[in-house]
């Protein structure tokens, strides 16, 4: 790795007006490199470059299939370099190498998926009777501002950048302070694919400075944000002042309802991914399971065994693949998660396993399972963003649904049962943007994703997300010389 990473604006690598952000390896706390820290002027330069690209029609004049091929080329470039990018991502984000590899492949998949969609965005004609011809066309907004979180930094940038470019927007990406180093690969990928300077701009900076400068910039035409509710609310406020659309993908406190006929081996497999993948730093983590009282002890015991079986440690330790679970992103996040665990214990939750930090350098938290959690406890309501599962017992199906729907969030939800009727009735009643039946994280790049309630609004992923990046223009034509005015 290099010692110092610059920001990328209008095809140039630039220093940051606000100096540098030190980036540490969360798996041992050691300093990795410095990242240029953008200020208001750097953001302004990037937005102006993106605006120029839009005004000159450098992306919009292209035939969509050409733009789509370029987007796909970016993905191909990332795949070619996946082994290297994965190693760097593991160092800066603390995740095991195998998880980084999954993330880079997932990132490349977004470029493939959206690149393939470029020429499918078509308007329609609307019949208005004799003497009129009317049709709609879709146009990009112009400058797309994308503010990225640290949990899946590579995949989140890919998700919005690929869709933004496919639809002909020029993009300004504000990367996350904790793990911004690998983002330079997107600049290299854009150059490799032949995108004009200014189409892709990547800057890291502090949220309160560079983030605010971008979300409040009067020349930004559309905003995409993934992160916390508080920051999402602030960004939506800035978007409202400038009357620009904004997509918010905020967190969750997602629950799986387990019915008494569920296949428990299958449930346990979902649980391993649902709450321990990326050390639980996943907005759609399976952070609660709502279980029938008669299965509570069996499930809690098996979940505890699973948690204890995971190896936890630095992502590049253990030969090529890394441990089963890595560190949390920072001391701040680890201590926040730890404090929530301690409060759960004081509130009366029973600790099946975990609840402590690891006695080694780095920001590790043990895989943690709490049993006998009640729906009103803080641990059942607040997003931990760590490897912490709450088991909540229920007596009736109705009660299970009330508990599942009983938080401010509504990102995803799950049902485990062999009874399709029961699964579908529950899915219909669940207040969530996505429902997983018998497999947590079922779906993929193709399936729309986003929240109900405080989990946000708008959808990412799937064809549906393309509509975040385009606006409809209707063109109504009066033909011939008929009288003006009509019913
Ligand atoms: P955050 O929402 O503050 O940060 C996410 C991004 O927003 C970063 O790039 C940050 O620089 C930027 N940002 C911060 N303040 C801003 C502002 N006022 N205007 C514009 N941009 C701003 O999240 P965090 O503080 O890093 O993490 C706190 C909590 O957020 C976590 O514990 C977790 O619960 C949640 N979170 C959720 C997700 C998700 O995927 N939904 C991702 C990261 C964090």
Coordinates of C-alpha atoms and ligand atoms in Angstrom, one line a residue:
X1 CA 0.0 0.0 0.0
X2 CA 1.0 3.6 -0.5
X3 CA 1.6 6.0 2.4
X4 CA -0.7 8.7 1.0
X5 CA -3.9 8.6 -1.1
X6 CA -5.1 11.7 -3.0
X7 CA -8.6 12.6 -4.1
X8 CA -9.7 12.4 -7.7
X9 CA -11.3 15.4 -9.3
X10 CA -11.8 16.1 -13.0
X11 CA -9.3 13.5 -14.0
X12 CA -6.6 14.8 -11.6
X13 CA -5.2 13.5 -8.3
X14 CA -5.3 16.4 -5.8
X15 CA -4.4 17.0 -2.2
X16 CA -7.1 17.9 0.3
X17 CA -7.8 21.4 1.3
X18 CA -8.4 20.2 4.9
X19 CA -5.1 18.2 5.2
X20 CA -5.2 14.5 5.7
X21 CA -7.2 11.8 7.5
X22 CA -5.1 9.1 9.2
X23 CA -6.5 5.7 8.3
X24 CA -5.8 2.8 10.7
X25 CA -6.0 -1.0 10.3
X26 CA -8.9 -1.8 12.6
X27 CA -7.6 -5.3 13.2
X28 CA -4.5 -4.1 15.0
X29 CA -5.0 -0.3 15.5
X30 CA -1.8 0.5 13.5
X31 CA -1.6 3.4 11.1
X32 CA -1.9 2.3 7.5
X33 CA -1.8 5.4 5.4
X34 CA -3.0 9.0 5.1
X35 CA -6.0 10.0 3.0
X36 CA -6.3 13.5 1.5
X37 CA -9.2 15.3 3.3
X38 CA -11.4 17.4 1.0
X39 CA -12.7 20.8 2.0
X40 CA -15.6 22.8 0.6
X41 CA -13.5 24.1 -2.3
X42 CA -12.4 20.6 -3.4
X43 CA -16.1 19.5 -3.4
X44 CA -17.0 22.6 -5.3
X45 CA -14.4 21.9 -8.0
X46 CA -15.7 18.3 -8.3
X47 CA -19.3 19.4 -8.6
X48 CA -18.4 22.0 -11.2
X49 CA -16.4 19.4 -13.2
X50 CA -19.4 17.0 -13.1
X51 CA -21.7 19.9 -14.2
X52 CA -19.5 20.7 -17.1
X53 CA -19.6 17.1 -18.3
X54 CA -23.3 17.2 -18.1
X55 CA -23.7 20.6 -19.8
X56 CA -21.4 19.5 -22.7
X57 CA -23.5 16.3 -23.1
X58 CA -20.4 14.1 -22.9
X59 CA -22.3 11.2 -21.4
X60 CA -25.8 12.0 -22.6
X61 CA -24.8 12.3 -26.3
X62 CA -23.5 8.7 -26.3
X63 CA -25.7 5.9 -27.6
X64 CA -26.8 4.1 -24.4
X65 CA -25.3 0.8 -25.5
X66 CA -21.9 2.5 -25.7
X67 CA -22.3 4.0 -22.2
X68 CA -23.4 0.6 -20.9
X69 CA -20.3 -1.1 -22.4
X70 CA -18.1 1.4 -20.6
X71 CA -19.9 0.8 -17.3
X72 CA -19.4 -3.0 -17.8
X73 CA -15.8 -2.4 -18.6
X74 CA -15.3 -0.7 -15.2
X75 CA -16.6 -3.9 -13.6
X76 CA -14.3 -6.1 -15.7
X77 CA -11.4 -4.0 -14.6
X78 CA -12.3 -4.4 -10.9
X79 CA -12.6 -8.1 -11.3
X80 CA -9.2 -8.3 -13.0
X81 CA -7.7 -6.6 -10.0
X82 CA -9.9 -8.3 -7.3
X83 CA -7.0 -10.1 -5.6
X84 CA -5.1 -6.9 -5.0
X85 CA -8.2 -4.8 -4.1
X86 CA -9.3 -7.5 -1.6
X87 CA -6.0 -7.4 0.2
X88 CA -6.2 -3.6 0.6
X89 CA -9.8 -3.7 1.6
X90 CA -9.1 -6.2 4.3
X91 CA -6.3 -4.0 5.7
X92 CA -8.4 -0.9 5.9
X93 CA -11.8 -2.4 6.9
X94 CA -10.8 -5.3 9.1
X95 CA -12.8 -7.9 7.3
X96 CA -11.5 -11.4 6.4
X97 CA -10.0 -11.7 3.0
X98 CA -12.7 -14.1 1.9
X99 CA -15.3 -11.4 2.8
X100 CA -13.4 -8.8 0.9
X101 CA -13.3 -11.0 -2.1
X102 CA -17.1 -11.5 -2.0
X103 CA -17.4 -7.7 -1.7
X104 CA -15.2 -7.0 -4.8
X105 CA -17.1 -9.6 -6.8
X106 CA -20.4 -8.1 -5.7
X107 CA -19.1 -4.6 -6.6
X108 CA -18.1 -5.8 -10.1
X109 CA -21.6 -7.4 -10.5
X110 CA -23.3 -4.0 -10.1
X111 CA -21.3 -2.6 -13.1
X112 CA -22.3 -5.7 -15.1
X113 CA -25.9 -5.6 -14.1
X114 CA -26.5 -1.9 -14.6
X115 CA -24.2 -1.7 -17.7
X116 CA -26.6 -4.3 -19.3
X117 CA -29.6 -2.1 -18.5
X118 CA -28.3 1.0 -20.3
X119 CA -30.3 0.5 -23.5
X120 CA -33.5 -0.8 -21.8
X121 CA -34.6 2.6 -20.5
X122 CA -37.3 3.5 -22.9
X123 CA -40.1 6.1 -22.9
X124 CA -43.6 5.5 -24.2
X125 CA -46.1 7.2 -26.5
X126 CA -49.4 8.4 -25.0
X127 CA -52.4 8.6 -27.3
X128 CA -54.1 12.0 -27.4
X129 CA -56.3 11.5 -30.4
X130 CA -56.1 13.0 -33.9
X131 CA -53.7 15.9 -34.4
X132 CA -51.5 15.1 -31.5
X133 CA -48.5 13.0 -30.9
X134 CA -47.1 12.7 -27.4
X135 CA -44.3 10.7 -25.9
X136 CA -42.1 10.5 -22.8
X137 CA -38.3 10.4 -22.6
X138 CA -36.1 9.8 -19.6
X139 CA -33.2 12.1 -18.9
X140 CA -30.5 12.0 -16.2
X141 CA -30.7 14.6 -13.5
X142 CA -27.2 15.8 -14.2
X143 CA -24.9 15.7 -11.1
X144 CA -25.4 12.8 -8.8
X145 CA -24.0 13.2 -5.3
X146 CA -23.2 9.9 -3.6
X147 CA -22.3 9.7 0.1
X148 CA -20.8 6.4 1.1
X149 CA -20.7 4.5 4.4
X150 CA -17.8 2.4 5.7
X151 CA -19.4 -1.0 6.2
X152 CA -19.2 -2.1 2.6
X153 CA -17.3 0.9 1.1
X154 CA -16.5 -0.9 -2.2
X155 CA -19.9 -2.3 -2.8
X156 CA -21.8 0.8 -1.8
X157 CA -19.8 3.0 -4.2
X158 CA -20.3 0.5 -7.0
X159 CA -24.1 0.3 -6.4
X160 CA -24.7 4.0 -6.9
X161 CA -21.8 4.8 -9.3
X162 CA -22.8 2.1 -11.8
X163 CA -26.4 3.1 -11.8
X164 CA -25.6 6.8 -12.0
X165 CA -23.2 6.4 -14.9
X166 CA -25.5 4.0 -16.8
X167 CA -28.2 6.6 -16.8
X168 CA -25.9 9.3 -18.0
X169 CA -25.3 11.2 -14.8
X170 CA -21.8 12.5 -13.8
X171 CA -21.0 11.5 -10.3
X172 CA -19.3 13.0 -7.2
X173 CA -18.7 10.4 -4.6
X174 CA -17.9 11.4 -1.0
X175 CA -16.2 8.3 0.4
X176 CA -16.2 7.2 4.1
X177 CA -13.5 8.4 6.5
X178 CA -12.7 5.1 8.0
X179 CA -11.9 3.1 4.9
X180 CA -11.4 5.3 1.8
X181 CA -8.2 3.9 0.5
X182 CA -9.4 1.4 -2.0
X183 CA -11.7 3.9 -3.7
X184 CA -8.9 5.0 -6.0
X185 CA -9.6 1.8 -8.0
X186 CA -12.9 3.4 -9.2
X187 CA -10.9 6.2 -10.8
X188 CA -8.6 3.8 -12.5
X189 CA -11.6 1.8 -13.7
X190 CA -13.3 4.9 -15.1
X191 CA -10.1 5.8 -17.0
X192 CA -9.7 2.2 -18.2
X193 CA -13.3 2.3 -19.5
X194 CA -12.7 5.7 -21.2
X195 CA -15.0 7.9 -19.3
X196 CA -14.3 11.6 -19.9
X197 CA -12.6 13.5 -17.1
X198 CA -15.2 14.9 -14.6
X199 CA -17.6 12.0 -15.1
X200 CA -16.3 10.2 -12.0
X201 CA -15.0 12.3 -9.0
X202 CA -14.0 10.6 -5.7
X203 CA -13.2 12.6 -2.6
X204 CA -12.8 11.7 1.0
X205 CA -13.5 14.3 3.7
X206 CA -15.2 14.7 7.0
X207 CA -19.0 14.3 7.0
X208 CA -19.6 17.6 8.7
X209 CA -17.4 19.4 6.2
X210 CA -17.1 17.6 2.8
X211 CA -20.4 15.7 3.3
X212 CA -22.3 18.8 4.1
X213 CA -20.6 20.7 1.3
X214 CA -21.7 18.1 -1.2
X215 CA -25.3 17.5 0.1
X216 CA -26.0 21.3 0.2
X217 CA -24.3 22.2 -3.1
X218 CA -26.7 24.1 -5.2
X219 CA -25.4 22.5 -8.4
X220 CA -26.1 18.9 -7.2
X221 CA -29.2 17.5 -8.9
X222 CA -29.8 14.3 -7.0
X223 CA -28.4 12.6 -3.8
X224 CA -27.9 9.0 -2.8
X225 CA -27.0 8.3 0.8
X226 CA -26.5 5.1 2.9
X227 CA -25.7 5.4 6.6
X228 CA -27.2 6.4 9.9
X229 CA -30.7 7.8 10.5
X230 CA -29.4 11.1 12.0
X231 CA -27.1 11.8 9.0
X232 CA -29.8 10.7 6.6
X233 CA -32.2 13.2 8.1
X234 CA -29.7 16.0 7.9
X235 CA -29.0 15.2 4.2
X236 CA -32.7 15.0 3.4
X237 CA -33.0 18.5 4.9
X238 CA -30.3 19.9 2.6
X239 CA -31.9 18.1 -0.4
X240 CA -35.2 19.7 0.6
X241 CA -33.7 23.2 0.7
X242 CA -32.4 22.8 -2.9
X243 CA -35.5 20.8 -4.0
X244 CA -33.5 17.9 -5.3
X245 CA -34.5 14.2 -4.9
X246 CA -32.8 12.1 -2.4
X247 CA -32.6 8.3 -1.8
X248 CA -32.0 7.3 1.8
X249 CA -30.9 3.8 2.8
X250 CA -30.6 3.9 6.5
X251 CA -30.2 1.1 9.1
X252 CA -32.5 -1.5 10.5
X253 CA -33.3 -3.8 13.4
X254 CA -34.5 -6.6 11.2
X255 CA -36.2 -9.7 12.6
X256 CA -36.7 -13.3 11.5
X257 CA -39.9 -15.0 12.7
X258 CA -39.2 -18.7 13.3
X259 CA -42.4 -20.8 13.2
X260 CA -42.5 -24.2 15.0
X261 CA -42.2 -26.2 11.8
X262 CA -39.0 -24.4 10.7
X263 CA -36.0 -26.4 9.5
X264 CA -33.6 -25.4 12.2
X265 CA -30.4 -26.5 10.3
X266 CA -31.5 -24.0 7.6
X267 CA -32.2 -21.3 10.2
X268 CA -28.8 -21.8 11.8
X269 CA -27.1 -21.4 8.4
X270 CA -29.0 -18.2 7.8
X271 CA -28.1 -17.0 11.2
X272 CA -24.4 -17.5 10.6
X273 CA -24.6 -15.2 7.6
X274 CA -27.3 -13.0 8.9
X275 CA -25.7 -11.7 12.0
X276 CA -22.0 -12.6 11.8
X277 CA -21.1 -11.7 8.2
X278 CA -19.1 -8.5 8.2
X279 CA -19.1 -8.7 12.0
X280 CA -22.8 -7.7 11.9
X281 CA -22.0 -4.3 10.4
X282 CA -24.8 -4.8 7.9
X283 CA -27.8 -2.6 7.6
X284 CA -30.0 -5.6 6.8
X285 CA -28.4 -7.8 9.5
X286 CA -30.6 -10.5 11.1
X287 CA -30.3 -8.9 14.5
X288 CA -33.4 -10.3 16.1
X289 CA -35.0 -13.8 15.9
X290 CA -38.5 -14.2 17.3
X291 CA -38.9 -17.8 18.3
X292 CA -41.7 -20.0 19.7
X293 CA -41.3 -20.5 23.4
X294 CA -41.2 -24.3 23.1
X295 CA -38.1 -24.0 20.8
X296 CA -36.4 -21.2 22.6
X297 CA -33.9 -23.2 24.6
X298 CA -33.0 -25.5 21.6
X299 CA -32.5 -22.5 19.3
X300 CA -30.6 -20.5 21.9
X301 CA -28.2 -23.4 22.6
X302 CA -27.6 -24.1 18.9
X303 CA -27.0 -20.4 18.2
X304 CA -24.6 -20.2 21.1
X305 CA -22.6 -23.2 19.8
X306 CA -22.5 -21.6 16.3
X307 CA -21.2 -18.3 17.7
X308 CA -18.6 -20.1 19.8
X309 CA -17.4 -22.1 16.8
X310 CA -16.4 -18.9 14.8
X311 CA -12.7 -17.9 14.7
X312 CA -12.4 -14.2 15.3
X313 CA -9.2 -12.2 14.4
X314 CA -7.4 -10.2 11.8
X315 CA -8.7 -10.6 8.2
X316 CA -5.4 -11.7 6.7
X317 CA -4.5 -14.1 9.5
X318 CA -4.9 -17.9 9.0
X319 CA -3.2 -18.3 5.6
X320 CA -5.0 -17.0 2.6
X321 CA -8.6 -16.8 3.8
X322 CA -8.6 -15.0 7.1
X323 CA -10.7 -15.8 10.1
X324 CA -14.4 -16.5 10.1
X325 CA -15.1 -13.0 11.5
X326 CA -13.1 -9.8 11.5
X327 CA -12.9 -6.7 13.6
X328 CA -15.4 -3.9 13.9
X329 CA -14.4 -0.8 11.9
X330 CA -13.2 1.4 14.8
X331 CA -12.7 1.7 18.5
X332 CA -15.7 4.0 18.6
X333 CA -18.0 1.5 16.9
X334 CA -16.7 -1.4 19.0
X335 CA -17.2 0.5 22.2
X336 CA -20.7 1.6 21.2
X337 CA -21.6 -2.0 20.5
X338 CA -20.0 -3.2 23.7
X339 CA -22.0 -0.6 25.7
X340 CA -25.2 -1.8 24.2
X341 CA -24.3 -5.3 25.2
X342 CA -23.6 -4.2 28.8
X343 CA -26.9 -2.4 28.9
X344 CA -28.7 -5.5 27.6
X345 CA -27.2 -7.5 30.5
X346 CA -28.3 -4.9 33.1
X347 CA -31.8 -4.9 31.6
X348 CA -32.1 -8.6 32.2
X349 CA -31.2 -10.3 28.9
X350 CA -29.4 -13.6 29.4
X351 CA -26.0 -13.9 27.8
X352 CA -25.7 -17.2 25.9
X353 CA -22.2 -16.3 24.8
X354 CA -20.1 -13.3 24.1
X355 CA -20.6 -9.7 25.2
X356 CA -16.9 -8.9 25.6
X357 CA -14.2 -7.4 23.6
X358 CA -11.3 -9.6 22.6
X359 CA -8.1 -9.3 24.7
X360 CA -5.9 -8.5 21.8
X361 CA -5.0 -5.3 19.7
X362 CA -7.7 -4.3 17.3
X363 CA -11.4 -3.5 17.6
X364 CA -12.9 -7.0 18.1
X365 CA -16.1 -8.0 19.7
X366 CA -17.0 -11.6 20.5
X367 CA -19.9 -13.1 18.5
X368 CA -22.7 -12.5 21.0
X369 CA -26.1 -14.1 21.6
X370 CA -28.7 -12.8 24.1
X371 CA -31.6 -14.9 25.1
X372 CA -34.8 -13.8 26.9
X373 CA -34.8 -10.4 25.3
X374 CA -38.1 -8.5 25.6
X375 CA -39.3 -6.3 22.8
X376 CA -39.0 -3.1 24.9
X377 CA -35.3 -3.5 25.8
X378 CA -32.9 -1.1 24.1
X379 CA -31.0 -4.1 22.6
X380 CA -34.3 -5.1 20.8
X381 CA -34.9 -1.6 19.4
X382 CA -31.5 0.0 18.7
X383 CA -29.2 -0.9 15.7
X384 CA -26.0 -2.3 17.3
X385 CA -24.1 -2.7 14.0
X386 CA -22.1 -5.5 15.5
X387 CA -22.2 -9.3 15.8
X388 CA -25.0 -9.3 18.4
X389 CA -28.2 -11.4 18.1
X390 CA -31.3 -11.0 20.3
X391 CA -33.6 -14.0 20.8
X392 CA -37.1 -13.0 21.7
X393 CA -39.8 -15.6 22.6
X394 CA -43.4 -15.4 21.5
X395 CA -46.6 -17.3 22.2
X396 CA -48.9 -16.6 19.2
X397 CA -48.3 -15.8 15.5
X398 CA -50.0 -12.5 16.0
X399 CA -47.6 -11.6 18.8
X400 CA -44.6 -12.6 16.7
X401 CA -45.7 -10.3 13.9
X402 CA -46.3 -7.4 16.4
X403 CA -42.8 -7.9 17.8
X404 CA -41.2 -8.1 14.3
X405 CA -43.0 -4.9 13.2
X406 CA -42.5 -3.2 16.6
X407 CA -39.4 -1.0 15.9
X408 CA -39.0 2.3 14.1
X409 CA -37.2 0.5 11.3
X410 CA -38.4 -1.5 8.4
X411 CA -35.6 -2.6 6.1
X412 CA -35.9 -6.3 5.8
X413 CA -37.7 -9.1 7.6
X414 CA -37.7 -12.9 7.4
X415 CA -39.9 -15.9 8.0
X416 CA -38.7 -19.5 8.6
X417 CA -41.4 -22.2 8.1
X418 CA -42.3 -25.1 5.8
X419 CA -45.9 -23.8 5.5
X420 CA -46.2 -21.5 2.5
X421 CA -49.5 -20.1 3.6
X422 CA -48.1 -19.1 6.9
X423 CA -45.0 -17.6 5.2
X424 CA -47.1 -15.6 2.7
X425 CA -49.6 -14.3 5.3
X426 CA -46.6 -13.1 7.4
X427 CA -44.8 -11.6 4.5
X428 CA -47.9 -9.6 3.6
X429 CA -48.1 -8.3 7.2
X430 CA -44.5 -7.5 7.6
X431 CA -43.6 -3.8 7.6
X432 CA -40.4 -4.1 5.6
X433 CA -39.0 -3.3 2.2
X434 CA -37.9 -6.9 1.6
X435 CA -39.0 -10.2 3.1
X436 CA -36.7 -13.2 3.1
X437 CA -38.5 -16.6 3.3
X438 CA -36.3 -19.5 4.5
X439 CA -33.0 -17.8 3.6
X440 CA -31.6 -14.6 5.0
X441 CA -30.1 -12.4 2.2
X442 CA -32.0 -14.3 -0.5
X443 CA -32.1 -12.1 -3.6
X444 CA -29.3 -10.2 -5.2
X445 CA -28.2 -7.2 -7.3
X446 CA -31.5 -7.7 -9.3
X447 CA -33.9 -7.3 -6.4
X448 CA -35.0 -3.8 -5.1
X449 CA -33.8 -3.0 -1.7
X450 CA -34.8 -0.2 0.7
X451 CA -36.7 0.6 3.8
X452 CA -40.1 1.3 5.3
X453 CA -40.2 3.7 8.2
X454 CA -36.9 5.1 9.5
X455 CA -35.0 2.7 7.3
X456 CA -35.3 5.3 4.6
X457 CA -37.0 5.8 1.3
X458 CA -36.4 5.1 -2.3
X459 CA -34.9 1.8 -3.5
X460 CA -31.4 0.7 -4.4
X461 CA -30.6 -2.3 -6.6
X462 CA -32.7 -3.8 -9.3
X463 CA -34.2 -2.0 -12.2
X464 CA -36.3 0.0 -9.8
X465 CA -33.2 1.9 -8.6
X466 CA -32.6 3.3 -12.1
X467 CA -35.6 5.6 -11.6
X468 CA -33.7 7.4 -8.8
X469 CA -31.3 8.7 -11.4
X470 CA -33.6 9.8 -14.2
X471 CA -36.5 12.2 -14.6
X472 CA -39.4 12.0 -17.0
X473 CA -39.9 14.5 -19.8
X474 CA -43.2 14.6 -21.7
X475 CA -43.2 16.0 -25.2
X476 CA -46.6 16.9 -26.6
X477 CA -46.8 17.7 -30.3
X478 CA -49.7 19.4 -32.1
X479 CA -49.9 18.2 -35.6
X480 CA -51.6 20.0 -38.6
X481 CA -53.6 23.2 -38.4
X482 CA -56.6 22.2 -36.2
X483 CA -58.2 24.6 -33.8
X484 CA -56.3 25.4 -30.6
X485 CA -57.8 24.3 -27.3
X486 CA -59.5 20.9 -26.7
X487 CA -61.3 19.1 -24.0
Ligands
LIG1 P1 -22.8 8.3 9.2 O1 -24.2 8.1 8.7 O2 -22.6 9.5 10.0 O3 -21.8 8.3 8.0 C1 -22.0 7.8 6.7 C2 -21.4 8.7 5.7 O4 -22.1 10.0 5.8 C3 -19.9 9.0 5.8 O5 -19.4 9.2 4.5 C4 -19.9 10.4 6.5 O6 -18.8 11.1 6.3 C5 -21.1 11.1 5.9 N1 -21.7 12.1 6.8 C6 -21.7 12.2 8.1 N2 -22.3 13.4 8.5 C7 -22.7 14.0 7.4 C8 -23.5 15.2 7.1 N3 -23.9 15.9 8.1 N4 -23.8 15.5 5.9 C9 -23.3 14.7 4.8 N5 -22.6 13.6 5.0 C10 -22.3 13.2 6.3 O7 -22.5 7.0 10.0 P2 -21.4 6.7 11.1 O8 -21.3 7.8 12.1 O9 -20.1 6.3 10.4 O10 -22.0 5.4 11.9 C11 -22.9 5.5 12.9 C12 -24.0 4.5 12.8 O11 -24.7 4.6 11.5 C13 -23.6 3.0 12.9 O12 -23.5 2.6 14.2 C14 -24.7 2.3 12.2 O13 -25.8 2.1 13.1 C15 -25.2 3.3 11.2 N6 -24.7 3.0 9.8 C16 -25.5 2.4 9.0 C17 -25.1 2.0 7.7 C18 -26.0 1.4 6.7 O14 -25.6 0.6 5.9 N7 -27.3 1.7 6.7 C19 -23.8 2.2 7.3 C20 -22.9 2.9 8.2 C21 -23.4 3.2 9.5

